């Protein structure tokens, strides 16, 4: 366990600035992206506000619940990579279609997890193939 003097010695200067800038980016980045995507998709402001509220509040509630359940520190947050994927899709699909696609995808993933399909698929696919598929999702 570190001594208090050691913690205080390293808690200032560039460490404090690095931590604060990471916090600031993580806390405001998804909100700014949501505003930009919602505005570009011409969503009403109340829908954008609900979207932002759900993203931040559900992340917080899930963090508290899982930390309490497992007695370990976890952090759940608003996903910026998901927003990068949602942005262009929302310009082509309606919000209802996007929500429906998310719900159907969630149910399919749940079914695949309970049947053991995901475990078998992960063992069968080589890691470089998986990484290439992930990279391909984010390429234009």
PDB file of C-alpha atoms in Angstrom:
ATOM      1  CA  UNK A   1       0.000   0.000   0.000  1.00  0.00           C
ATOM      2  CA  UNK A   2       1.500   3.373  -0.972  1.00  0.00           C
ATOM      3  CA  UNK A   3       2.244   5.899   1.719  1.00  0.00           C
ATOM      4  CA  UNK A   4       0.261   9.153   1.757  1.00  0.00           C
ATOM      5  CA  UNK A   5       3.470  11.134   1.234  1.00  0.00           C
ATOM      6  CA  UNK A   6       4.194   9.179  -1.975  1.00  0.00           C
ATOM      7  CA  UNK A   7       0.668   9.724  -3.264  1.00  0.00           C
ATOM      8  CA  UNK A   8       0.832  13.465  -2.568  1.00  0.00           C
ATOM      9  CA  UNK A   9       4.265  13.675  -4.172  1.00  0.00           C
ATOM     10  CA  UNK A  10       2.910  12.348  -7.479  1.00  0.00           C
ATOM     11  CA  UNK A  11      -0.591  13.857  -7.335  1.00  0.00           C
ATOM     12  CA  UNK A  12       0.357  17.248  -8.721  1.00  0.00           C
ATOM     13  CA  UNK A  13       2.008  18.708 -11.795  1.00  0.00           C
ATOM     14  CA  UNK A  14       1.746  16.842 -15.060  1.00  0.00           C
ATOM     15  CA  UNK A  15      -0.055  13.880 -13.427  1.00  0.00           C
ATOM     16  CA  UNK A  16      -2.885  16.139 -12.298  1.00  0.00           C
ATOM     17  CA  UNK A  17      -3.127  17.813 -15.711  1.00  0.00           C
ATOM     18  CA  UNK A  18      -3.026  14.444 -17.525  1.00  0.00           C
ATOM     19  CA  UNK A  19      -5.762  13.027 -15.325  1.00  0.00           C
ATOM     20  CA  UNK A  20      -7.938  16.110 -15.624  1.00  0.00           C
ATOM     21  CA  UNK A  21      -7.634  16.265 -19.417  1.00  0.00           C
ATOM     22  CA  UNK A  22      -8.512  12.549 -19.712  1.00  0.00           C
ATOM     23  CA  UNK A  23     -11.519  13.108 -17.447  1.00  0.00           C
ATOM     24  CA  UNK A  24     -12.609  16.161 -19.420  1.00  0.00           C
ATOM     25  CA  UNK A  25     -12.376  14.327 -22.751  1.00  0.00           C
ATOM     26  CA  UNK A  26     -14.205  11.238 -21.438  1.00  0.00           C
ATOM     27  CA  UNK A  27     -16.946  13.310 -19.808  1.00  0.00           C
ATOM     28  CA  UNK A  28     -17.637  15.777 -22.616  1.00  0.00           C
ATOM     29  CA  UNK A  29     -16.613  13.908 -25.787  1.00  0.00           C
ATOM     30  CA  UNK A  30     -19.684  11.676 -26.072  1.00  0.00           C
ATOM     31  CA  UNK A  31     -22.002  14.590 -25.292  1.00  0.00           C
ATOM     32  CA  UNK A  32     -20.487  16.758 -27.999  1.00  0.00           C
ATOM     33  CA  UNK A  33     -20.636  13.888 -30.486  1.00  0.00           C
ATOM     34  CA  UNK A  34     -24.279  13.191 -29.599  1.00  0.00           C
ATOM     35  CA  UNK A  35     -25.190  16.842 -30.122  1.00  0.00           C
ATOM     36  CA  UNK A  36     -23.405  16.908 -33.484  1.00  0.00           C
ATOM     37  CA  UNK A  37     -24.974  13.649 -34.686  1.00  0.00           C
ATOM     38  CA  UNK A  38     -28.456  14.585 -33.483  1.00  0.00           C
ATOM     39  CA  UNK A  39     -28.252  18.008 -35.097  1.00  0.00           C
ATOM     40  CA  UNK A  40     -26.968  16.564 -38.384  1.00  0.00           C
ATOM     41  CA  UNK A  41     -29.803  14.008 -38.368  1.00  0.00           C
ATOM     42  CA  UNK A  42     -32.292  16.841 -37.696  1.00  0.00           C
ATOM     43  CA  UNK A  43     -33.593  15.212 -34.508  1.00  0.00           C
ATOM     44  CA  UNK A  44     -35.734  17.387 -32.228  1.00  0.00           C
ATOM     45  CA  UNK A  45     -33.849  18.799 -29.243  1.00  0.00           C
ATOM     46  CA  UNK A  46     -35.957  16.824 -26.755  1.00  0.00           C
ATOM     47  CA  UNK A  47     -34.919  13.534 -28.398  1.00  0.00           C
ATOM     48  CA  UNK A  48     -31.268  14.567 -28.298  1.00  0.00           C
ATOM     49  CA  UNK A  49     -31.639  15.494 -24.619  1.00  0.00           C
ATOM     50  CA  UNK A  50     -33.230  12.132 -23.780  1.00  0.00           C
ATOM     51  CA  UNK A  51     -30.477  10.348 -25.709  1.00  0.00           C
ATOM     52  CA  UNK A  52     -27.798  12.198 -23.739  1.00  0.00           C
ATOM     53  CA  UNK A  53     -29.576  11.670 -20.419  1.00  0.00           C
ATOM     54  CA  UNK A  54     -29.923   7.942 -21.079  1.00  0.00           C
ATOM     55  CA  UNK A  55     -26.273   7.605 -22.082  1.00  0.00           C
ATOM     56  CA  UNK A  56     -24.874   9.343 -19.035  1.00  0.00           C
ATOM     57  CA  UNK A  57     -27.382   8.175 -16.410  1.00  0.00           C
ATOM     58  CA  UNK A  58     -27.498   4.513 -17.452  1.00  0.00           C
ATOM     59  CA  UNK A  59     -23.693   4.429 -17.476  1.00  0.00           C
ATOM     60  CA  UNK A  60     -23.644   5.758 -13.928  1.00  0.00           C
ATOM     61  CA  UNK A  61     -26.352   3.432 -12.646  1.00  0.00           C
ATOM     62  CA  UNK A  62     -24.696   0.422 -14.283  1.00  0.00           C
ATOM     63  CA  UNK A  63     -21.317   1.382 -12.791  1.00  0.00           C
ATOM     64  CA  UNK A  64     -22.747   1.644  -9.265  1.00  0.00           C
ATOM     65  CA  UNK A  65     -24.738  -1.600  -9.613  1.00  0.00           C
ATOM     66  CA  UNK A  66     -21.862  -3.706 -10.978  1.00  0.00           C
ATOM     67  CA  UNK A  67     -19.362  -2.279  -8.471  1.00  0.00           C
ATOM     68  CA  UNK A  68     -21.757  -3.135  -5.647  1.00  0.00           C
ATOM     69  CA  UNK A  69     -22.475  -6.593  -7.069  1.00  0.00           C
ATOM     70  CA  UNK A  70     -18.838  -7.637  -7.612  1.00  0.00           C
ATOM     71  CA  UNK A  71     -17.197  -5.496  -4.911  1.00  0.00           C
ATOM     72  CA  UNK A  72     -14.623  -4.300  -7.450  1.00  0.00           C
ATOM     73  CA  UNK A  73     -14.079  -0.993  -9.207  1.00  0.00           C
ATOM     74  CA  UNK A  74     -15.623  -0.934 -12.669  1.00  0.00           C
ATOM     75  CA  UNK A  75     -16.385   1.995 -14.927  1.00  0.00           C
ATOM     76  CA  UNK A  76     -19.025   1.942 -17.630  1.00  0.00           C
ATOM     77  CA  UNK A  77     -19.346   4.844 -19.995  1.00  0.00           C
ATOM     78  CA  UNK A  78     -20.931   6.334 -23.022  1.00  0.00           C
ATOM     79  CA  UNK A  79     -19.315   4.661 -26.063  1.00  0.00           C
ATOM     80  CA  UNK A  80     -17.653   7.020 -28.536  1.00  0.00           C
ATOM     81  CA  UNK A  81     -16.886   4.215 -31.053  1.00  0.00           C
ATOM     82  CA  UNK A  82     -20.595   3.337 -31.051  1.00  0.00           C
ATOM     83  CA  UNK A  83     -21.433   6.971 -31.771  1.00  0.00           C
ATOM     84  CA  UNK A  84     -19.006   6.914 -34.700  1.00  0.00           C
ATOM     85  CA  UNK A  85     -20.987   4.005 -36.161  1.00  0.00           C
ATOM     86  CA  UNK A  86     -24.418   5.430 -35.283  1.00  0.00           C
ATOM     87  CA  UNK A  87     -23.748   8.841 -36.836  1.00  0.00           C
ATOM     88  CA  UNK A  88     -23.661   7.874 -40.513  1.00  0.00           C
ATOM     89  CA  UNK A  89     -26.404   5.263 -40.019  1.00  0.00           C
ATOM     90  CA  UNK A  90     -28.724   7.824 -38.435  1.00  0.00           C
ATOM     91  CA  UNK A  91     -28.388   9.994 -41.521  1.00  0.00           C
ATOM     92  CA  UNK A  92     -29.892   7.166 -43.603  1.00  0.00           C
ATOM     93  CA  UNK A  93     -32.335   5.543 -41.158  1.00  0.00           C
ATOM     94  CA  UNK A  94     -35.005   6.905 -38.842  1.00  0.00           C
ATOM     95  CA  UNK A  95     -34.507   6.963 -35.081  1.00  0.00           C
ATOM     96  CA  UNK A  96     -37.186   4.264 -34.674  1.00  0.00           C
ATOM     97  CA  UNK A  97     -35.340   2.002 -37.125  1.00  0.00           C
ATOM     98  CA  UNK A  98     -32.073   2.559 -35.258  1.00  0.00           C
ATOM     99  CA  UNK A  99     -33.637   1.747 -31.877  1.00  0.00           C
ATOM    100  CA  UNK A 100     -35.280  -1.347 -33.355  1.00  0.00           C
ATOM    101  CA  UNK A 101     -31.981  -2.508 -34.830  1.00  0.00           C
ATOM    102  CA  UNK A 102     -30.259  -2.046 -31.462  1.00  0.00           C
ATOM    103  CA  UNK A 103     -32.967  -4.013 -29.636  1.00  0.00           C
ATOM    104  CA  UNK A 104     -32.964  -6.883 -32.144  1.00  0.00           C
ATOM    105  CA  UNK A 105     -29.155  -7.002 -32.065  1.00  0.00           C
ATOM    106  CA  UNK A 106     -29.179  -7.093 -28.260  1.00  0.00           C
ATOM    107  CA  UNK A 107     -31.663  -9.984 -28.217  1.00  0.00           C
ATOM    108  CA  UNK A 108     -29.616 -11.911 -30.803  1.00  0.00           C
ATOM    109  CA  UNK A 109     -26.412 -11.444 -28.805  1.00  0.00           C
ATOM    110  CA  UNK A 110     -28.193 -12.583 -25.633  1.00  0.00           C
ATOM    111  CA  UNK A 111     -29.503 -15.724 -27.369  1.00  0.00           C
ATOM    112  CA  UNK A 112     -26.065 -16.490 -28.821  1.00  0.00           C
ATOM    113  CA  UNK A 113     -24.456 -16.045 -25.393  1.00  0.00           C
ATOM    114  CA  UNK A 114     -26.921 -18.346 -23.623  1.00  0.00           C
ATOM    115  CA  UNK A 115     -26.624 -21.069 -26.273  1.00  0.00           C
ATOM    116  CA  UNK A 116     -22.809 -21.050 -26.115  1.00  0.00           C
ATOM    117  CA  UNK A 117     -22.464 -20.033 -29.751  1.00  0.00           C
ATOM    118  CA  UNK A 118     -20.237 -17.051 -28.949  1.00  0.00           C
ATOM    119  CA  UNK A 119     -17.761 -19.220 -27.030  1.00  0.00           C
ATOM    120  CA  UNK A 120     -17.479 -21.682 -29.920  1.00  0.00           C
ATOM    121  CA  UNK A 121     -17.177 -18.888 -32.503  1.00  0.00           C
ATOM    122  CA  UNK A 122     -14.426 -17.128 -30.558  1.00  0.00           C
ATOM    123  CA  UNK A 123     -12.406 -20.298 -30.322  1.00  0.00           C
ATOM    124  CA  UNK A 124     -12.797 -20.969 -34.050  1.00  0.00           C
ATOM    125  CA  UNK A 125     -11.765 -17.510 -35.327  1.00  0.00           C
ATOM    126  CA  UNK A 126      -8.067 -16.559 -35.308  1.00  0.00           C
ATOM    127  CA  UNK A 127      -7.349 -13.307 -33.464  1.00  0.00           C
ATOM    128  CA  UNK A 128      -5.869 -11.476 -36.516  1.00  0.00           C
ATOM    129  CA  UNK A 129      -9.123 -12.094 -38.411  1.00  0.00           C
ATOM    130  CA  UNK A 130     -11.158 -10.672 -35.530  1.00  0.00           C
ATOM    131  CA  UNK A 131      -8.930  -7.586 -35.315  1.00  0.00           C
ATOM    132  CA  UNK A 132      -9.223  -7.058 -39.077  1.00  0.00           C
ATOM    133  CA  UNK A 133     -13.019  -7.257 -38.825  1.00  0.00           C
ATOM    134  CA  UNK A 134     -13.034  -4.671 -36.030  1.00  0.00           C
ATOM    135  CA  UNK A 135     -10.754  -2.372 -38.046  1.00  0.00           C
ATOM    136  CA  UNK A 136     -12.959  -2.809 -41.111  1.00  0.00           C
ATOM    137  CA  UNK A 137     -16.002  -1.561 -39.213  1.00  0.00           C
ATOM    138  CA  UNK A 138     -14.320   1.791 -38.560  1.00  0.00           C
ATOM    139  CA  UNK A 139     -12.898   2.324 -42.051  1.00  0.00           C
ATOM    140  CA  UNK A 140     -14.940   4.527 -44.404  1.00  0.00           C
TER     141      UNK A 140
END
